CSV table of C-alpha atoms and ligand atoms in Angstrom, one decimal:
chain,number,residue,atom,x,y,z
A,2,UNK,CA,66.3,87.5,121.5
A,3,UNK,CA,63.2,90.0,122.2
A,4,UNK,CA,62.4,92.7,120.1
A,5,UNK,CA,62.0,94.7,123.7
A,6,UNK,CA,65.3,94.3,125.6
A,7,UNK,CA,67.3,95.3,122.5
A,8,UNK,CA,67.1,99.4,123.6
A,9,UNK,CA,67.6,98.7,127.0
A,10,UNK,CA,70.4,96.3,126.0
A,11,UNK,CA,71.9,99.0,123.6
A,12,UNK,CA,71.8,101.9,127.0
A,13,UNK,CA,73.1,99.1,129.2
A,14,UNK,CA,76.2,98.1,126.7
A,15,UNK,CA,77.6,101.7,126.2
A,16,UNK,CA,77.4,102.0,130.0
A,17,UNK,CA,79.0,99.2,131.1
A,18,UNK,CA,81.6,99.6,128.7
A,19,UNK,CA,82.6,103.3,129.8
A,20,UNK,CA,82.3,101.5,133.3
A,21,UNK,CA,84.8,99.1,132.8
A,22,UNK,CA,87.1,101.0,130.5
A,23,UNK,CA,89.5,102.2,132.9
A,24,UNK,CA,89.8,99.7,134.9
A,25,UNK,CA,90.3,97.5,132.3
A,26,UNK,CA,93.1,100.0,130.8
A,27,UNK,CA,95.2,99.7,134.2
A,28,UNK,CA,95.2,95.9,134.3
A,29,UNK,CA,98.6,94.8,133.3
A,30,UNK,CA,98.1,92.1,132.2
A,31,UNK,CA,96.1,92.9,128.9
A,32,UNK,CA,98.6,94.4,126.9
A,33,UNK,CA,101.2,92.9,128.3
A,34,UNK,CA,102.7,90.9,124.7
A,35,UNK,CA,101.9,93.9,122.4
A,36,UNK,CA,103.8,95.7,124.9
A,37,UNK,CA,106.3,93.5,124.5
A,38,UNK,CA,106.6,94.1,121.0
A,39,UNK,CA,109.7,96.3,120.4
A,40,UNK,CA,110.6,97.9,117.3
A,41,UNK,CA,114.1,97.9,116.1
A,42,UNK,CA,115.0,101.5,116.2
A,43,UNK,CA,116.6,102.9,113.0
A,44,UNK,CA,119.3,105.6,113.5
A,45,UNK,CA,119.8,106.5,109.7
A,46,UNK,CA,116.0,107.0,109.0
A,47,UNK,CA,116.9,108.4,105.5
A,48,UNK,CA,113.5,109.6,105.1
A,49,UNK,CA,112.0,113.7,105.8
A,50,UNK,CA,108.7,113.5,107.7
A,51,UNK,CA,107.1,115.3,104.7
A,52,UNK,CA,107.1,112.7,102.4
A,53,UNK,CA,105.4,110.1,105.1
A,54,UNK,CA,102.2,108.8,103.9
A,55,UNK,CA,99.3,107.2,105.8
A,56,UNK,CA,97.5,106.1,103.1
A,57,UNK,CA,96.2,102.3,103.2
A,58,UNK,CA,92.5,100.1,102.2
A,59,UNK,CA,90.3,97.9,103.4
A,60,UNK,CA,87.1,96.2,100.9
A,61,UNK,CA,87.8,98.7,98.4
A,62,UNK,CA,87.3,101.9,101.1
A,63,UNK,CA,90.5,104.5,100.5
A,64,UNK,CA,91.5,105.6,103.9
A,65,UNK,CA,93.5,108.6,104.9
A,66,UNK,CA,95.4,106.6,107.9
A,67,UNK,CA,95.8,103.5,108.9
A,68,UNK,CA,92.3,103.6,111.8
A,69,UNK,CA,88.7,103.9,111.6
A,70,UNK,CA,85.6,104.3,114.0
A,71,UNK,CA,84.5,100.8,114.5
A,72,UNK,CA,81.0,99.6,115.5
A,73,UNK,CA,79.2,100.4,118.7
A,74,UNK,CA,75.6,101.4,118.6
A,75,UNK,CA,72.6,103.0,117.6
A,76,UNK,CA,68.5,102.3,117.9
A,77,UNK,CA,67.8,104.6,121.0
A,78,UNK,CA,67.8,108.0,121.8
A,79,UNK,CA,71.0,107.9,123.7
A,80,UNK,CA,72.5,105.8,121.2
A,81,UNK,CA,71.4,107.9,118.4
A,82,UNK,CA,72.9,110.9,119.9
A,83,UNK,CA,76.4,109.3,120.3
A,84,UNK,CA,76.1,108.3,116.6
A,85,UNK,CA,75.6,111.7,115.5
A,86,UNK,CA,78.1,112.6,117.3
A,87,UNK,CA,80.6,109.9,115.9
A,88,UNK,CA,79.5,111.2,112.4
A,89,UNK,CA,80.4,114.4,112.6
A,90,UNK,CA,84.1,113.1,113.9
A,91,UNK,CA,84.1,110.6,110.6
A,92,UNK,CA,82.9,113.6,108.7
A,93,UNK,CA,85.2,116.2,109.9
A,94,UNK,CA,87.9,113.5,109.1
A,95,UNK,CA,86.9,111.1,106.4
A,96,UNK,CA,86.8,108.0,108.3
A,97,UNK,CA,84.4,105.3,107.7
A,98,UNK,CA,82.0,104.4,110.4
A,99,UNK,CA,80.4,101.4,111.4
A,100,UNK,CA,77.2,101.7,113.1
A,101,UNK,CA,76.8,99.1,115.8
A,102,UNK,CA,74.3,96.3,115.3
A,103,UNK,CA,71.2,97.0,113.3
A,104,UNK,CA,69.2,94.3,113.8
A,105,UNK,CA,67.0,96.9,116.2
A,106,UNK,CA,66.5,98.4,112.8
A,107,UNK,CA,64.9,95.1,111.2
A,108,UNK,CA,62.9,94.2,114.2
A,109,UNK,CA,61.6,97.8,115.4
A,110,UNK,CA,60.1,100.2,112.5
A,111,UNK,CA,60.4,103.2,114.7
A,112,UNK,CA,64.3,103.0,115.1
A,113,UNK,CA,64.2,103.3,111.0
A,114,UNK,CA,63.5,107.5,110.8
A,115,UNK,CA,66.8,107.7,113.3
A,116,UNK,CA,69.2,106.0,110.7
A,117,UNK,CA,67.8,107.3,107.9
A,118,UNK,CA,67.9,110.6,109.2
A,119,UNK,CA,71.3,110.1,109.9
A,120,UNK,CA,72.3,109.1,106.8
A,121,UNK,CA,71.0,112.2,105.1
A,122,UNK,CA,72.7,114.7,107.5
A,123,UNK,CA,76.2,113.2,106.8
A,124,UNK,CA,76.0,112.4,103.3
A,125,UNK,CA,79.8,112.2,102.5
A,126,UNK,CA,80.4,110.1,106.1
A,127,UNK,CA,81.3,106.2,104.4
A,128,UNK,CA,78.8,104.4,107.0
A,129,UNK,CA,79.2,100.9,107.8
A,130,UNK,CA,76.1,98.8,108.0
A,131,UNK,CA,75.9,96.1,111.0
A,132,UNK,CA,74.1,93.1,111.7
A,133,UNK,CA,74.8,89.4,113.2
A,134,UNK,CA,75.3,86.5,111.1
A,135,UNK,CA,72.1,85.2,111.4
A,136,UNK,CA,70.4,87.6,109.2
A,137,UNK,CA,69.2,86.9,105.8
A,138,UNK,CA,70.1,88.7,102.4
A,139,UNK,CA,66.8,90.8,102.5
A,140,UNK,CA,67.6,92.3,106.1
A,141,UNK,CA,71.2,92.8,104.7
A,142,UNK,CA,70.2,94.9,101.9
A,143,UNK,CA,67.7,96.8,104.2
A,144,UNK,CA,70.3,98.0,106.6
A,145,UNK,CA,72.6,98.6,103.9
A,146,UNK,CA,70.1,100.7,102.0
A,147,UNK,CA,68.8,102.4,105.0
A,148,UNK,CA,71.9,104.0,105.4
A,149,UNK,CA,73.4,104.2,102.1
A,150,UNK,CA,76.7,101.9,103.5
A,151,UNK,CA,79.4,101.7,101.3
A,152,UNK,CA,80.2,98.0,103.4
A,153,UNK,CA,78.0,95.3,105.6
A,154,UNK,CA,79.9,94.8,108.8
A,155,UNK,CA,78.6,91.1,110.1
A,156,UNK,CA,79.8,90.4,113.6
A,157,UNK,CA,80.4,87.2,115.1
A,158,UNK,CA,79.6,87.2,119.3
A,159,UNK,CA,78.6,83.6,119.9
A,160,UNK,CA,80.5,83.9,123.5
A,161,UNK,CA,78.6,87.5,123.8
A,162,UNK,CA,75.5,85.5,123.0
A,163,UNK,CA,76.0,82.9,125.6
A,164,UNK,CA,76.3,85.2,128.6
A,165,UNK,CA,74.0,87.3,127.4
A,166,UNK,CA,70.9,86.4,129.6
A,167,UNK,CA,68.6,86.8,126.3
A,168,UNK,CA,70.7,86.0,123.8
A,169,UNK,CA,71.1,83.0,121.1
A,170,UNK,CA,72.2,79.7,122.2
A,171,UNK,CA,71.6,78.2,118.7
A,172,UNK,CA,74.8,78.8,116.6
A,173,UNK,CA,74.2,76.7,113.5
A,174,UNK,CA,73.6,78.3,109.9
A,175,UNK,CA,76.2,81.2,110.5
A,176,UNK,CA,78.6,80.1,107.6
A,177,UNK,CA,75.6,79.5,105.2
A,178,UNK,CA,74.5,83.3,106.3
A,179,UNK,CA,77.6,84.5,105.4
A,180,UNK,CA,78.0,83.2,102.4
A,181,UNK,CA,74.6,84.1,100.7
A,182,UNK,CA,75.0,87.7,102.0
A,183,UNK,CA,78.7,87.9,100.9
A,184,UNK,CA,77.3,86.8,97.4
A,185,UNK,CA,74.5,88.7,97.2
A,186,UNK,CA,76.2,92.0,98.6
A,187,UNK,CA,78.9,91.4,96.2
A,188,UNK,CA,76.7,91.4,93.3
A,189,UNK,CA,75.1,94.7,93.9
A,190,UNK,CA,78.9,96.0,94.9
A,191,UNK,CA,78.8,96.2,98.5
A,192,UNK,CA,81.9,94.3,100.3
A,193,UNK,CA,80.9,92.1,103.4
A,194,UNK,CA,83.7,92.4,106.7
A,195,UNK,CA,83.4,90.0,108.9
A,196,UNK,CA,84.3,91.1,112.7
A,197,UNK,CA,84.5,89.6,116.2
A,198,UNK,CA,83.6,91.5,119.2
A,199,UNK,CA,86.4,90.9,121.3
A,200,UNK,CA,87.3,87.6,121.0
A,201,UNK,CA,89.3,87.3,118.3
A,202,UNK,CA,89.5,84.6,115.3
A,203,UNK,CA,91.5,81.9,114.8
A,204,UNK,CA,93.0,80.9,111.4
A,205,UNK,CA,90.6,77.9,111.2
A,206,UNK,CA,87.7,80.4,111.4
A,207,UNK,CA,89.4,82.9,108.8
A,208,UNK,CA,90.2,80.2,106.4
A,209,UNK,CA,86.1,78.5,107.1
A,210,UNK,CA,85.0,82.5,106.1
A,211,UNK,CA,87.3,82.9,103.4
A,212,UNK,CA,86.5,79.8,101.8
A,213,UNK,CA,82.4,81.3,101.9
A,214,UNK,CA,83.6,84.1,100.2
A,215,UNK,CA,84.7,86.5,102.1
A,216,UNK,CA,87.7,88.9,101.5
A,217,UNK,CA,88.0,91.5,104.1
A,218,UNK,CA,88.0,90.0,108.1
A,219,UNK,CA,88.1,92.3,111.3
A,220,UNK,CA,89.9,90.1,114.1
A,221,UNK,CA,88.4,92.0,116.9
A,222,UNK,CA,90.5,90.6,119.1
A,223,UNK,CA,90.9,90.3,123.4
A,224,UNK,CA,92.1,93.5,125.2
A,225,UNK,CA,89.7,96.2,125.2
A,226,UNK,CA,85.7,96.4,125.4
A,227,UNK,CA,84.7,93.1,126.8
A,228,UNK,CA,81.1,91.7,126.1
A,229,UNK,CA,81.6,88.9,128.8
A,230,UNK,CA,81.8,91.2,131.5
A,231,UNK,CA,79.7,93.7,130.0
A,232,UNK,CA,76.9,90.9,129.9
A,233,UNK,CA,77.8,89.3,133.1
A,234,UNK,CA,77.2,91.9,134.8
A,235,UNK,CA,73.6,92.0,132.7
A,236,UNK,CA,72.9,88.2,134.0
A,237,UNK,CA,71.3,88.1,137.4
A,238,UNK,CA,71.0,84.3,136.8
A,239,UNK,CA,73.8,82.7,136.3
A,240,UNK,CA,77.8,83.7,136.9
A,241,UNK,CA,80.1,84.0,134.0
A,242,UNK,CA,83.0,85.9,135.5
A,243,UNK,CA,85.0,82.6,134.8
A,244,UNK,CA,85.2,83.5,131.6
A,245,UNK,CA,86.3,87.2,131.4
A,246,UNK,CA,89.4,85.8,129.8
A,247,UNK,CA,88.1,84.3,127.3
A,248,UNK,CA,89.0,84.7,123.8
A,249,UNK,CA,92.6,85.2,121.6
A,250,UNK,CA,94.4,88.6,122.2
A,251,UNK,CA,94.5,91.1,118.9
A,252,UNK,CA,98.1,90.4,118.5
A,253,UNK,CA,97.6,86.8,118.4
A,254,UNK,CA,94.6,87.1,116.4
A,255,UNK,CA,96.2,88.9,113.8
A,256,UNK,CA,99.0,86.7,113.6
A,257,UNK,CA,96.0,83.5,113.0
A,258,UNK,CA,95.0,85.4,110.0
A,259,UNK,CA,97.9,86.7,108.7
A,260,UNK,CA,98.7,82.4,108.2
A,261,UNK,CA,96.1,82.3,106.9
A,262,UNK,CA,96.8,84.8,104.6
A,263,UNK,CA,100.2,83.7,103.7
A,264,UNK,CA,98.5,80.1,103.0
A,265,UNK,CA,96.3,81.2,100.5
A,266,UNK,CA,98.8,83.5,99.1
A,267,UNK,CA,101.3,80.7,98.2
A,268,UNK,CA,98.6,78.9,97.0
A,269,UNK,CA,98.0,81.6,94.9
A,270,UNK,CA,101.0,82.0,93.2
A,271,UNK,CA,101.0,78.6,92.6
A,272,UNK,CA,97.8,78.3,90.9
A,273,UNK,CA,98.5,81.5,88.9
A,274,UNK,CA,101.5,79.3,87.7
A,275,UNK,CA,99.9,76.1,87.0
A,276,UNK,CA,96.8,77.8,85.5
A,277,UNK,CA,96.5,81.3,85.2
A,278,UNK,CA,94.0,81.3,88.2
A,279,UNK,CA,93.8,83.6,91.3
A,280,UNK,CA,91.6,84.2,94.7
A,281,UNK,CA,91.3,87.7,95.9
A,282,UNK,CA,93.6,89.2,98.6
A,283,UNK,CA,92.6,89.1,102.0
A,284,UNK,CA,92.1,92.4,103.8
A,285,UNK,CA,92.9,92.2,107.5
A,286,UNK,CA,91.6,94.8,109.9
A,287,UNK,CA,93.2,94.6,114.0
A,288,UNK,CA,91.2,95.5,116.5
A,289,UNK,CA,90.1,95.5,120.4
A,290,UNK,CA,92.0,97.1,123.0
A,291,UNK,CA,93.9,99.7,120.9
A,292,UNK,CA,95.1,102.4,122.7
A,293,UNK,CA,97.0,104.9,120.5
A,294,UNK,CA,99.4,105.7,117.4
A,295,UNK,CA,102.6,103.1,118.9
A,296,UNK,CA,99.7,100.4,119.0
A,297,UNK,CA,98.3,101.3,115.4
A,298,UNK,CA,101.8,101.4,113.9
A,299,UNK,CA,102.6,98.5,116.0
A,300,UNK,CA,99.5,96.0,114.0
A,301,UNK,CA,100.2,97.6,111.1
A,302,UNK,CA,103.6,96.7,110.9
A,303,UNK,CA,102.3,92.9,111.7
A,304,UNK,CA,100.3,93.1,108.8
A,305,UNK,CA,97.0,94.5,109.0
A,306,UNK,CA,96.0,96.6,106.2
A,307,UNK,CA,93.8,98.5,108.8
A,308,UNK,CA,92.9,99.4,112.8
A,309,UNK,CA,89.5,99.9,114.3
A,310,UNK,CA,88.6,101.8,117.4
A,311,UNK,CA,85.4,101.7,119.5
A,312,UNK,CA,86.0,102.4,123.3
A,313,UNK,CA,88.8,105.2,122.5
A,314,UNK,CA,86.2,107.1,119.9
A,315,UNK,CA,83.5,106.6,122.2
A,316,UNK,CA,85.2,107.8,125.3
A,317,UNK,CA,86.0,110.8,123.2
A,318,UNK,CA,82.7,111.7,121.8
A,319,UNK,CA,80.9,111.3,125.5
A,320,UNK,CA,84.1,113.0,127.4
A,321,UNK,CA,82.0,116.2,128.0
A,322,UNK,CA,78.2,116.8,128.1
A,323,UNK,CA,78.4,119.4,125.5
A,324,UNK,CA,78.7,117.9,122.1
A,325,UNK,CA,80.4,120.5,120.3
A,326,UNK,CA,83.5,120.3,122.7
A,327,UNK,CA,83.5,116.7,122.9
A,328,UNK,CA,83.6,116.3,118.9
A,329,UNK,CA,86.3,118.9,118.4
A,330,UNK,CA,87.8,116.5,121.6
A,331,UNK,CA,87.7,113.7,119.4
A,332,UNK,CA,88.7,115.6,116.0
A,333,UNK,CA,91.6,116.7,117.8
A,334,UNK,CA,92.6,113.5,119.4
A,335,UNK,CA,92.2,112.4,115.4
A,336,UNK,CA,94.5,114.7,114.4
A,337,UNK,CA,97.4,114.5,117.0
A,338,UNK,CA,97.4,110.6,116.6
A,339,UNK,CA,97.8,111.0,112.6
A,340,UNK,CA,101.2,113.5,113.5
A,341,UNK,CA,102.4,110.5,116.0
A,342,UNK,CA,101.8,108.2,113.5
A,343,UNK,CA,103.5,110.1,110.5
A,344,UNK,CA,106.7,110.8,113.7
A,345,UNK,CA,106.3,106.8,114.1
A,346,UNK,CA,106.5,105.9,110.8
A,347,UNK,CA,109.5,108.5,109.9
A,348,UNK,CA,111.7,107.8,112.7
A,349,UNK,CA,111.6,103.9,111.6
A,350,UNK,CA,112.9,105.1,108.2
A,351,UNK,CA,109.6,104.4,106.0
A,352,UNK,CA,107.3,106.4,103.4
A,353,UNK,CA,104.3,104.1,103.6
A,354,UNK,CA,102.6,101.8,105.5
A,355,UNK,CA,103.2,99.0,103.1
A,356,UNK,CA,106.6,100.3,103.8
A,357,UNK,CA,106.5,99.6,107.6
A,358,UNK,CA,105.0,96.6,106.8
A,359,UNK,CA,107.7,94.7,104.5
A,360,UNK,CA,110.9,96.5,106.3
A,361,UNK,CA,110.1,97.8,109.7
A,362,UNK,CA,112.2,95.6,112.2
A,363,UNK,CA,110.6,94.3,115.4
A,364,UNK,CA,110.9,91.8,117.9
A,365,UNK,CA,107.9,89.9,119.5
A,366,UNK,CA,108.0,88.2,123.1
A,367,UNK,CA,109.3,85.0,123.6
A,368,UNK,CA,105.4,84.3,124.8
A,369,UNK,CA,104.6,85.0,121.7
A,370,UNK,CA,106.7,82.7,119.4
A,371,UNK,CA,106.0,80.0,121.5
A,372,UNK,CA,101.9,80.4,120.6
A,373,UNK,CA,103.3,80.3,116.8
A,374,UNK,CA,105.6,77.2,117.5
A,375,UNK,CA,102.1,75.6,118.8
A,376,UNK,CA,99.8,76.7,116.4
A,377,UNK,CA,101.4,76.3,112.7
A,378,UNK,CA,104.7,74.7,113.1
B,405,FMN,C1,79.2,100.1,123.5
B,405,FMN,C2,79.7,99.1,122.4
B,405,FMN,C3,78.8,98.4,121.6
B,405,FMN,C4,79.2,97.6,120.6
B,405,FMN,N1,78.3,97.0,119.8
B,405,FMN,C5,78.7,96.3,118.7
B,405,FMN,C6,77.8,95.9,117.7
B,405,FMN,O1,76.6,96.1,117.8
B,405,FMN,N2,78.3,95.2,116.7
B,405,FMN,C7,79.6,94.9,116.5
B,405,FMN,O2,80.0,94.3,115.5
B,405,FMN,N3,80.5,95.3,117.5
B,405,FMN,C8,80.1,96.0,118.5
B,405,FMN,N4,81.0,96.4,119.5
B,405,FMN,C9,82.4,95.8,119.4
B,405,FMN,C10,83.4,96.7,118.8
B,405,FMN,O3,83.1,96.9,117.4
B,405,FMN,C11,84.8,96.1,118.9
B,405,FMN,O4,84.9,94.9,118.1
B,405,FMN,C12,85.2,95.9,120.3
B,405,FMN,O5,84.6,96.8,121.1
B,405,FMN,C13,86.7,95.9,120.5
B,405,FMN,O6,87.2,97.1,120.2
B,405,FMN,P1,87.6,98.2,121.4
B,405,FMN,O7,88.4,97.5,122.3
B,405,FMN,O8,88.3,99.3,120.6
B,405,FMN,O9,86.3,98.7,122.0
B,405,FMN,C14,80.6,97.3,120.5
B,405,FMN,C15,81.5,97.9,121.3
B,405,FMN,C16,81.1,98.8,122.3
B,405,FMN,C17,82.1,99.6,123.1
């Protein structure tokens, strides 16, 4: 990659996203199986809407509902001003943010002031530091210190890489990465998550990351912002379109790592039996593609401890030219999801999420248990 495409890359991918967004959004197909997913209505809810809370975790942050703003950008002017504008959404309602990538932030000195400044406007915002898995320890602790981040977000986009005219066709040493960082963060008390882009993870890939160390992953699955087409359309040499497909669906995703959390939760137990020994639970954050308060309760009730937004937080921070009307857009849209998820979660007859997510009733496509027949039966 070259130090001098990354702003131009950075304009380009918040573009193209907002391009393809809609059409994206009207294409059937893509959320056709979460869709699908039906909860069992419960017509003796038992339960006053008062009582409802929306309380959950991920890596140790306390969240005041089940979603948070999830990495997009940051490095150029533009970018910049859509982060400030994020911030003051996260600030106005306590939700972490990631930042998108900071590598820009490694390679180019001058994008340092922009962070930093950032940092020290929204002191009480939880930021979320970024960078690929190829970075080493000492660039992990610089972007974590350069924004004060409570976490280190480390993506995994080796399909984004691979369209990406620039990008990095040389995968190897990404476990490795992850595992010194996870260590090294660990020991000064800053949690690692490891995220997708868009692709989603499979349950080998969670179980390779847990077994580096890692406790909290972000399945970032297929269904929303999509980096092949975003870079295809970047790549006047070659034609990728084949490929906008690529990549597991957030529902599916989530169910690969909630096996995988179930594995190593049996195996738990059993070790705790034989010899008072234990592993750490394994925090699973959903994303890609989500769309509202039915498709938050809906992962939520499949397990995830979390949900993470970029393309619906960053249509509603650039929805109007003016920033102060497009962040009270976006605080508002904030607020009228949290009542439709406290309605969601009342009228299914729960208090809490961990609630909805031992009781709730639901049925999944029969699509759906056939992928789980072939995968893990
Ligand atoms: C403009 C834009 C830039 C992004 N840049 C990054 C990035 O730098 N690092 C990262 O981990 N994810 C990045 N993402 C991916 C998102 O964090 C998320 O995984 C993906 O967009 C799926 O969620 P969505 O469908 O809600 O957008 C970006 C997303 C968008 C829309």
């Amino acid at each position: 990659m070259y130090d001098s495409h990354i702003s131009s890359r950075k304009d380009d991918h918040v573009r193209l996203a907002q391009q393809y967004y809609e059409q994206n959004a009207l294409n059937p197909r893509t959320h056709a199986e979460i869709d699908a997913m039906q909860f069992i209505p419960n017509a003796l809810p038992e339960v006053s809407r008062a009582d409802v809370s929306r309380e959950t975790s991920f890596a140790g942050l306390a969240l005041e509902r089940p979603y948070f703003i999830n990495a997009m950008t940051g490095g150029t002017p533009r970018a910049n001003e859509i982060n400030r504008r994020l911030a003051r959404v996260a600030q106005e309602t306590h939700s972490p943010m990631a930042l998108g990538s900071m590598s820009i932030a490694v390679k180019n000195p001058d994008t340092r002031a922009a962070y930093a400044q950032l940092a020290s406007d929204f002191p009480d915002v939880r930021f979320l530091a970024n960078l690929g898995a190829e970075h080493t320890l000492e660039s992990a602790r610089f972007v974590v210190d350069l924004v004060g981040a409570k976490a280190l977000q480390i993506h995994l986009n080796a399909a984004q890489e691979i369209v990406m005219p620039e990008g990095e066709k040389d995968f190897r040493g990404w476990t490795e990465h992850i595992r010194t960082v996870t260590e090294g963060l660990g020991a000064d008390g800053v949690p690692v998550i490891v995220k997708e882009v868009g692709f989603g993870m499979s349950a080998e890939t969670v179980a390779q990351l847990v077994d580096a160390g890692v406790h909290t992953v972000d399945v970032a699955g297929r269904g929303g912002t999509n980096f092949v087409q975003i870079e295809n359309a970047r790549n006047a040499e070659q034609d990728f379109s084949y490929l906008e497909d690529w990549g597991l669906s957030t529902l599916r995703s989530l169910l690969e790592a909630m096996h995988v959390r179930e594995e190593r939760e049996e195996l738990r137990a059993h070790e705790e039996r034989a010899e008072g020994l234990g592993g750490t639970h394994l925090d699973i954050i959903a994303s890609g593609g989500v769309r509202g308060p039915l498709d938050i309760v809906k992962y939520v009730a499949l397990g995830a401890d979390a949900v993470g937004l970029s393309a619906a937080f960053l249509q509603a921070v650039t929805a109007s030219e003016d920033a102060d009307e497009a962040v009270a857009g976006a605080v508002a849209l904030v607020r009228a999801w949290d009542e439709h998820v406290t309605n969601l979660l009342t009228i299914l007859g729960v208090r809490s999420l961990p609630q909805l997510r031992a009781r709730a009733p639901y049925v999944l496509p029969e699509s759906v248990h056939a992928y789980v027949r072939q995968r893990f039966a």
